PDB file of C-alpha atoms in Angstrom:
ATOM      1  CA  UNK A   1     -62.278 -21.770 -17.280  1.00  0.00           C
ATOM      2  CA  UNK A   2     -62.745 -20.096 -14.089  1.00  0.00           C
ATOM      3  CA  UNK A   3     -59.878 -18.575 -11.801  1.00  0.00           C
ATOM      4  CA  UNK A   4     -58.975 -20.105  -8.415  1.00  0.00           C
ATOM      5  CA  UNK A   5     -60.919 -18.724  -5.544  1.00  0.00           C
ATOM      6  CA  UNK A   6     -59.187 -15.516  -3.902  1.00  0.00           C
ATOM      7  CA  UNK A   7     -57.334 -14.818  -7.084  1.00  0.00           C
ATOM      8  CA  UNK A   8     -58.738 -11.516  -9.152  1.00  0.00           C
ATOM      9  CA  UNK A   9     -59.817 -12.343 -12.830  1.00  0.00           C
ATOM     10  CA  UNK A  10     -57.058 -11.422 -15.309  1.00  0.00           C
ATOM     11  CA  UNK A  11     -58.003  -8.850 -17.540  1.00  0.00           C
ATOM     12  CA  UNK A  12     -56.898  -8.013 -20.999  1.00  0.00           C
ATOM     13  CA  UNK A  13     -54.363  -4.719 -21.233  1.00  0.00           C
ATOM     14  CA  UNK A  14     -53.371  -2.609 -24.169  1.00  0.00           C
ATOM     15  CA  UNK A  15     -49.794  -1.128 -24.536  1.00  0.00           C
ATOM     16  CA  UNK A  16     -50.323   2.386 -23.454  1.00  0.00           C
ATOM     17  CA  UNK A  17     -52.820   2.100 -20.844  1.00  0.00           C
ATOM     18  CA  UNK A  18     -51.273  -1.234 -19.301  1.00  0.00           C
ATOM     19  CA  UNK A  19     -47.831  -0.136 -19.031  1.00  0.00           C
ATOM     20  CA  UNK A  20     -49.837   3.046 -16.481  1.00  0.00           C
ATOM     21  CA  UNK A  21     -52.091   0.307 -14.590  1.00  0.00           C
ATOM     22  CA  UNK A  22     -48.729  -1.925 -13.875  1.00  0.00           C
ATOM     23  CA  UNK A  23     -47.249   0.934 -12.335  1.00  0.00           C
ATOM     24  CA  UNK A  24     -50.586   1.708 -10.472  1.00  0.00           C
ATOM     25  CA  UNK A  25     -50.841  -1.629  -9.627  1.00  0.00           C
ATOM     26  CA  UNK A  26     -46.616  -1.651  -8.408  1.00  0.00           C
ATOM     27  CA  UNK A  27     -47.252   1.701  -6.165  1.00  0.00           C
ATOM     28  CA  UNK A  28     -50.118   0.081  -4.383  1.00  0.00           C
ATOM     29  CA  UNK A  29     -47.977  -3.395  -3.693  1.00  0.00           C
ATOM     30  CA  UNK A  30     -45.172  -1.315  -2.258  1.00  0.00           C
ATOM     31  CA  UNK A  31     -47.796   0.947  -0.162  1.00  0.00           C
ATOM     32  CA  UNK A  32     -49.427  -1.961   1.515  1.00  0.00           C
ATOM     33  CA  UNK A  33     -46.216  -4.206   1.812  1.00  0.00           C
ATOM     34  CA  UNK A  34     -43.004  -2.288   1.429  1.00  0.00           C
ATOM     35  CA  UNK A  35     -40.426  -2.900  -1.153  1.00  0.00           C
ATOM     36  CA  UNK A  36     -39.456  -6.351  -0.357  1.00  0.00           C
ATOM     37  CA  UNK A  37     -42.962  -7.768  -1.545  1.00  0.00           C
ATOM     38  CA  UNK A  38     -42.706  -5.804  -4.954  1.00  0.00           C
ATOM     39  CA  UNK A  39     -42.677  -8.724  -7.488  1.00  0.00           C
ATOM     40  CA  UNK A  40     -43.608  -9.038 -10.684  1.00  0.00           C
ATOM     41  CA  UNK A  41     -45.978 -11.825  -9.500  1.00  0.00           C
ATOM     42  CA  UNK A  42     -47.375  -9.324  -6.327  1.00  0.00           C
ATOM     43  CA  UNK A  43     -47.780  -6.524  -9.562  1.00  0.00           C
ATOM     44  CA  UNK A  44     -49.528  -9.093 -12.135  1.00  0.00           C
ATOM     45  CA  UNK A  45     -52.108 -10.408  -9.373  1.00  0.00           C
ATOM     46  CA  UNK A  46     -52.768  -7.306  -8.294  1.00  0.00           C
ATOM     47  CA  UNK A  47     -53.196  -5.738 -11.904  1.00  0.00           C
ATOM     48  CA  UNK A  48     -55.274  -8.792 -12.586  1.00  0.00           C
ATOM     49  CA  UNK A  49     -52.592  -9.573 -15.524  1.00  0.00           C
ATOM     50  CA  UNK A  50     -50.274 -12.583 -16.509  1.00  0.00           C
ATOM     51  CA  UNK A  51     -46.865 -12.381 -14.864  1.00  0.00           C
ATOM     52  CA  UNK A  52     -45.366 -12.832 -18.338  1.00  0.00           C
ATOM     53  CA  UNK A  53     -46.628  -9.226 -19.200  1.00  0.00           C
ATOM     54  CA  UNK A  54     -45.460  -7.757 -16.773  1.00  0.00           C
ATOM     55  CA  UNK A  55     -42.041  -9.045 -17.490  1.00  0.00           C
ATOM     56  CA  UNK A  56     -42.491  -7.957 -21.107  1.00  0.00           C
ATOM     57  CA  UNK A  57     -43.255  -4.712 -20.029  1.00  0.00           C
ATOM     58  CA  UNK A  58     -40.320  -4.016 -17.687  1.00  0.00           C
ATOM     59  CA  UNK A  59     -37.449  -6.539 -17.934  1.00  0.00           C
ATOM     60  CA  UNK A  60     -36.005  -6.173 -14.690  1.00  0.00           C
ATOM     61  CA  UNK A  61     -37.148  -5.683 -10.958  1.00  0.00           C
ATOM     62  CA  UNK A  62     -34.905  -2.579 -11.174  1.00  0.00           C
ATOM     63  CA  UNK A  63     -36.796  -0.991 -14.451  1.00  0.00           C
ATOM     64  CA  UNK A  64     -40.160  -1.586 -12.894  1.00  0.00           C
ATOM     65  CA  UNK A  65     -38.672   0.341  -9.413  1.00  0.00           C
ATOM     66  CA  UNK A  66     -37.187   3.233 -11.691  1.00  0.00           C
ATOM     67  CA  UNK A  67     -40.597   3.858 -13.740  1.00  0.00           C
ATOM     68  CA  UNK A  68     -42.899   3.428 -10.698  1.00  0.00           C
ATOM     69  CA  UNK A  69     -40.850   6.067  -9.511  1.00  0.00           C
ATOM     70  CA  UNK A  70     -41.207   8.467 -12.716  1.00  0.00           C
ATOM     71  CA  UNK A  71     -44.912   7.497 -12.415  1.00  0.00           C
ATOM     72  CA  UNK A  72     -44.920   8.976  -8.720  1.00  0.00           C
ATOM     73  CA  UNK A  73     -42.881  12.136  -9.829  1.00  0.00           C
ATOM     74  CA  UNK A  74     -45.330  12.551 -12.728  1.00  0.00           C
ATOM     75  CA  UNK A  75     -48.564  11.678 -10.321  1.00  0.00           C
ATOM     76  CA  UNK A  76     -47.613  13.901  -7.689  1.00  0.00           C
ATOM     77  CA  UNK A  77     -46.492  16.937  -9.301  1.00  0.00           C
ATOM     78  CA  UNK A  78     -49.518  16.699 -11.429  1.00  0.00           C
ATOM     79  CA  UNK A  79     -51.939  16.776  -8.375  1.00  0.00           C
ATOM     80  CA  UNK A  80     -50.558  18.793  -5.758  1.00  0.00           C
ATOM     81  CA  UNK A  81     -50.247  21.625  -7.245  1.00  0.00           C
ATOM     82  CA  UNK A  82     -46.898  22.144  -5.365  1.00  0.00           C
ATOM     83  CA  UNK A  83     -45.984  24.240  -9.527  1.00  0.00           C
ATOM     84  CA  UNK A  84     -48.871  26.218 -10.398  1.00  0.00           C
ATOM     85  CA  UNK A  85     -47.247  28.431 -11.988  1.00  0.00           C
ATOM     86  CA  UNK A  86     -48.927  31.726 -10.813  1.00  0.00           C
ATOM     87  CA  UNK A  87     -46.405  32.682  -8.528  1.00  0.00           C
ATOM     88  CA  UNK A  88     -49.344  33.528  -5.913  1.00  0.00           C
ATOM     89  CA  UNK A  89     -48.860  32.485  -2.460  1.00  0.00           C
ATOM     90  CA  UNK A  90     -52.627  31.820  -2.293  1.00  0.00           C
ATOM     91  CA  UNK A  91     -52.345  29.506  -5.165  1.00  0.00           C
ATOM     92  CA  UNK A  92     -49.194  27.206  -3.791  1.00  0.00           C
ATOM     93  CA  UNK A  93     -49.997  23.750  -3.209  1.00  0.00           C
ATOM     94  CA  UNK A  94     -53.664  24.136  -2.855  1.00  0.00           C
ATOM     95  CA  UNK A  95     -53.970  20.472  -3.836  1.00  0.00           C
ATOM     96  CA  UNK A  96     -52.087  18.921  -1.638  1.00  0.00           C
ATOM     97  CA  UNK A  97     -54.714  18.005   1.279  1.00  0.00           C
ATOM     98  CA  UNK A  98     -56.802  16.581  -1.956  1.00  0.00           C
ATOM     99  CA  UNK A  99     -53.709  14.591  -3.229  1.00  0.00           C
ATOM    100  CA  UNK A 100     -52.984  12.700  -0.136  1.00  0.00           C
ATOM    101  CA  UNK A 101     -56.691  11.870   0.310  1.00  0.00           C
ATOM    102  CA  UNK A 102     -57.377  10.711  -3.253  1.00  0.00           C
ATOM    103  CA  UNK A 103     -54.078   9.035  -3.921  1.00  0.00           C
ATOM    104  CA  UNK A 104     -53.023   7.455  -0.059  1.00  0.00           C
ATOM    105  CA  UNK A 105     -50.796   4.629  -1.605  1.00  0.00           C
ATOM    106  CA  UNK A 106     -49.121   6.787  -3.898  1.00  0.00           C
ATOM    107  CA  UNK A 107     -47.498   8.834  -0.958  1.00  0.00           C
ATOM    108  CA  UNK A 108     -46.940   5.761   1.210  1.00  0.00           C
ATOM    109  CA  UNK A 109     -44.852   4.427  -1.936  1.00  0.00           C
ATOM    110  CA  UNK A 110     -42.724   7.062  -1.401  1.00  0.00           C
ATOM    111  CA  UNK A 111     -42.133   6.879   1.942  1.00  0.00           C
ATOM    112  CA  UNK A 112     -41.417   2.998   1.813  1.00  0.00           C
ATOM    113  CA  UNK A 113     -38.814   3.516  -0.686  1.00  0.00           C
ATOM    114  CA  UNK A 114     -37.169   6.603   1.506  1.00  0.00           C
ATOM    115  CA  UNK A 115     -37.262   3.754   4.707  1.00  0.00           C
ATOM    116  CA  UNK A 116     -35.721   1.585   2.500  1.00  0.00           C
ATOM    117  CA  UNK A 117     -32.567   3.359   0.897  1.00  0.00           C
ATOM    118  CA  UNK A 118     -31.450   2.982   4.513  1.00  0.00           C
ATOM    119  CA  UNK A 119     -30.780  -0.593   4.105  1.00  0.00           C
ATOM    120  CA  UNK A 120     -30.583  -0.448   0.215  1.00  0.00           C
ATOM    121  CA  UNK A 121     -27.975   2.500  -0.731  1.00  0.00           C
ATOM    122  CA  UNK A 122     -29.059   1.519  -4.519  1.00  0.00           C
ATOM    123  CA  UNK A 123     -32.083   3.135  -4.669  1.00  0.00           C
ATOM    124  CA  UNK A 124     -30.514   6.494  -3.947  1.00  0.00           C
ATOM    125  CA  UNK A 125     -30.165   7.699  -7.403  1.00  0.00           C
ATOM    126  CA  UNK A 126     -33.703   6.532  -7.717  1.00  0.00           C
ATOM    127  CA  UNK A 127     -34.946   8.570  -4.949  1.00  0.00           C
ATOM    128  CA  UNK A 128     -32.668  11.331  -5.713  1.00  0.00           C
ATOM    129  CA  UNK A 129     -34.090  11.800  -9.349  1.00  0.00           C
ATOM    130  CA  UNK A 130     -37.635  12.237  -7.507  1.00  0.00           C
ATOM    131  CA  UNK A 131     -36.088  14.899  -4.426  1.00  0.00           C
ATOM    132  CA  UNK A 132     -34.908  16.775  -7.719  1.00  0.00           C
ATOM    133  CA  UNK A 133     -38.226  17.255  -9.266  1.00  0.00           C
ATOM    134  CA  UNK A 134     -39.633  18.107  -6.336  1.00  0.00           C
ATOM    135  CA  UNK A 135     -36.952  20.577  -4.962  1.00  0.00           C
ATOM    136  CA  UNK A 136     -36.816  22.134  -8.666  1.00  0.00           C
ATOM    137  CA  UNK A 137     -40.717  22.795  -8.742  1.00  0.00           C
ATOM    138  CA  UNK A 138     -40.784  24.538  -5.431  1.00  0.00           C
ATOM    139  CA  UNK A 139     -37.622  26.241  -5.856  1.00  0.00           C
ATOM    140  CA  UNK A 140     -39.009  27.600  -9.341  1.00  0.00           C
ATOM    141  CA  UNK A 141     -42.331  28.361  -8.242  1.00  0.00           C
ATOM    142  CA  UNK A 142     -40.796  30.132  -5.123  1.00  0.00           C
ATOM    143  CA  UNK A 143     -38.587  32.172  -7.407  1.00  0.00           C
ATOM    144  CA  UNK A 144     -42.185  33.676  -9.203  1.00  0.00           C
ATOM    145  CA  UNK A 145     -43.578  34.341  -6.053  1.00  0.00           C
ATOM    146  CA  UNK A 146     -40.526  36.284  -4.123  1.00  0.00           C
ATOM    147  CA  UNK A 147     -38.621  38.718  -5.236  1.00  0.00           C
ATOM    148  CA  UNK A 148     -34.777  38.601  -5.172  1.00  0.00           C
ATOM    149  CA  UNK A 149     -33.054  35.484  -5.540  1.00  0.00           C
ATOM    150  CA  UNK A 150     -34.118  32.183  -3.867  1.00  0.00           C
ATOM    151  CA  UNK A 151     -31.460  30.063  -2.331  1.00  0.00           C
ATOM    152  CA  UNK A 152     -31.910  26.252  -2.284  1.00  0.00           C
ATOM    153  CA  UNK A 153     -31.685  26.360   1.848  1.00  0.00           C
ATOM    154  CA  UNK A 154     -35.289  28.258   1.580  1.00  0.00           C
ATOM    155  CA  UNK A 155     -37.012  26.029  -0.857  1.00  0.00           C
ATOM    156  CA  UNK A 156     -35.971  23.287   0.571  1.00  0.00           C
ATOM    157  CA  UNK A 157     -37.507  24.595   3.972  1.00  0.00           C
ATOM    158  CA  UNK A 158     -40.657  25.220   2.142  1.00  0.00           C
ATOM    159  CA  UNK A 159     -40.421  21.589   1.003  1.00  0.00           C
ATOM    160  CA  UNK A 160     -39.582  19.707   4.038  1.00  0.00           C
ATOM    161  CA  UNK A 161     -42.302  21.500   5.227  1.00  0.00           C
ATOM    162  CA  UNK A 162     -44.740  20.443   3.042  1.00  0.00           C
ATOM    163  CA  UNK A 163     -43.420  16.446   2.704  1.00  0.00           C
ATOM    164  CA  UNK A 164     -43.816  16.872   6.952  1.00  0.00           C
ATOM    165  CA  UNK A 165     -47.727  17.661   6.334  1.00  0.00           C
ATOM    166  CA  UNK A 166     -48.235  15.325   3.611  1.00  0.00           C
ATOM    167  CA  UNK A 167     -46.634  12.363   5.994  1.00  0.00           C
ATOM    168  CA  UNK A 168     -48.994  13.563   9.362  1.00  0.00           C
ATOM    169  CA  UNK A 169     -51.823  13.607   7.074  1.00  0.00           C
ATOM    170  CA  UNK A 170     -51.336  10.109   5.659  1.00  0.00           C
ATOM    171  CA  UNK A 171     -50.583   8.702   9.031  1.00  0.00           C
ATOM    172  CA  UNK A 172     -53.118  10.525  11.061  1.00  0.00           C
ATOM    173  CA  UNK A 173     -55.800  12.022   8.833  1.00  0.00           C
ATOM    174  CA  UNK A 174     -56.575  15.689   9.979  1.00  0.00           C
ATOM    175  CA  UNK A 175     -57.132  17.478   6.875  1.00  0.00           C
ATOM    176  CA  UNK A 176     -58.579  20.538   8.498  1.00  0.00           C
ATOM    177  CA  UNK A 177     -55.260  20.493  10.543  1.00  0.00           C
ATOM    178  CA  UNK A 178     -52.882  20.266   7.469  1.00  0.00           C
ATOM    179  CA  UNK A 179     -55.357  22.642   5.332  1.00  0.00           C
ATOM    180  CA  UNK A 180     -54.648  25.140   8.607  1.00  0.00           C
ATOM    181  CA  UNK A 181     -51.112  24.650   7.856  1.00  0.00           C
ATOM    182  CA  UNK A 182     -50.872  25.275   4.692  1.00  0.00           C
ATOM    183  CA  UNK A 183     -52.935  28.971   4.921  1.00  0.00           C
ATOM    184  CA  UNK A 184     -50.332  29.261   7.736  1.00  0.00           C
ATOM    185  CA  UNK A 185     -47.465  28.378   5.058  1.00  0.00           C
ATOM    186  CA  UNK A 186     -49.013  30.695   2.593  1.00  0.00           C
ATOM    187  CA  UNK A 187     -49.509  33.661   5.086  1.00  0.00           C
ATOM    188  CA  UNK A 188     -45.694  33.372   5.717  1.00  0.00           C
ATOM    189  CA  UNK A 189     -44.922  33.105   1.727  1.00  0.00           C
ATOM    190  CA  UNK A 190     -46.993  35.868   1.581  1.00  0.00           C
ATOM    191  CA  UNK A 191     -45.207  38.036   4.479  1.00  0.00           C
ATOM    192  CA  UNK A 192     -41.544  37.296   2.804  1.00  0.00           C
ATOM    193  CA  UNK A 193     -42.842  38.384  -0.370  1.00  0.00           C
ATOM    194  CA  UNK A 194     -43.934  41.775   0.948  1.00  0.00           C
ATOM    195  CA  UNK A 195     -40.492  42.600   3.204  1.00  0.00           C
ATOM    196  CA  UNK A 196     -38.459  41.588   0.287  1.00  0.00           C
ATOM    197  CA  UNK A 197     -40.514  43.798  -1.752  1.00  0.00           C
ATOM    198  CA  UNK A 198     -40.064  46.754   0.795  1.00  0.00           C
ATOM    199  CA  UNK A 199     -36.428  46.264   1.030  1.00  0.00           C
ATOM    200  CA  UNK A 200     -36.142  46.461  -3.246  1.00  0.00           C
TER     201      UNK A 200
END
């Protein structure tokens, strides 16, 4: 039996690696379309999948919106190196440029479901959860770097900063402009580190 014209062939998914192409497949519907054409039939089509698996996988509309969002958390943090842990200025979110470029629809996920929680106060908690994980990673990675106590007003900064580049380079491209801005970020990391340092 052959599928309809225009329709991708459905393919056959295991458990663990299904459940991950689902939410693949769920970031990319919301990135082209927004929220509001996130369905499970808009998820199965574009997964290539029955619509009755992904039901069985997530239940609710709501339970496939709150693990698409763990998946972005989990994707993002993974890529961007925003946590590497070195607590070297020159090493702070040296992936970032390379995350936006390899993984476009995951970012514009995001942003759809921040435009969104304007009309849809629900999916504040949801968003919240992945501000939390993001403001945590910088904050702690910020702490390794600088000496003396970090205050949440600074690592915000240092993330609003970052989301701000992330966004221009989605929309407009430019990654030798954002790559600029980011040696510019680190020079100032880099600068606080050393007058904190003097003042100890």
């Amino acid at each position: 039996m052959t599928e309809p014209a225009g329709r991708r062939p459905r393919k056959r998914v295991n458990y663990g690696t299904g459940r991950e192409a689902l939410l693949e497949a769920a970031v990319r519907v919301v990135a082209r379309g927004g929220l509001r054409r996130l369905t499970y039939r808009a998820v199965a089509e574009e997964a290539g999948v029955t619509h009755g698996l992904v039901v069985h996988h997530f239940g609710s509309r709501d339970a496939l919106i709150e693990e698409a969002v763990a998946h972005a958390i989990r994707s993002s943090l993974r890529s961007s190196a925003l946590e590497p842990g070195t607590g070297e200025a020159a090493d702070f979110s040296v992936g970032l440029t390379d995350m936006v470029e390899s993984g476009p629809d995951l970012q514009a996920f995001q942003y759809e479901l921040l435009l969104e929680s304007r009309r849809r106060p629900e999916l504040l908690a949801h968003l919240r959860s992945l501000y939390d994980e993001y403001f945590g990673a910088t904050r702690r990675e910020l702490t390794q770097m600088l000496p003396g106590p970090v205050g949440e007003g600074l690592s915000r900064m240092v993330f609003a900063t970052l989301e701000g580049l992330v966004l221009h380079q989605l929309v407009f491209g430019e990654r030798e402009v954002i790559d600029e801005a980011l040696d510019e970020l680190r020079s100032v990391l880099r600068l606080l580190a050393e007058r904190r340092d003097e003042k100890a």
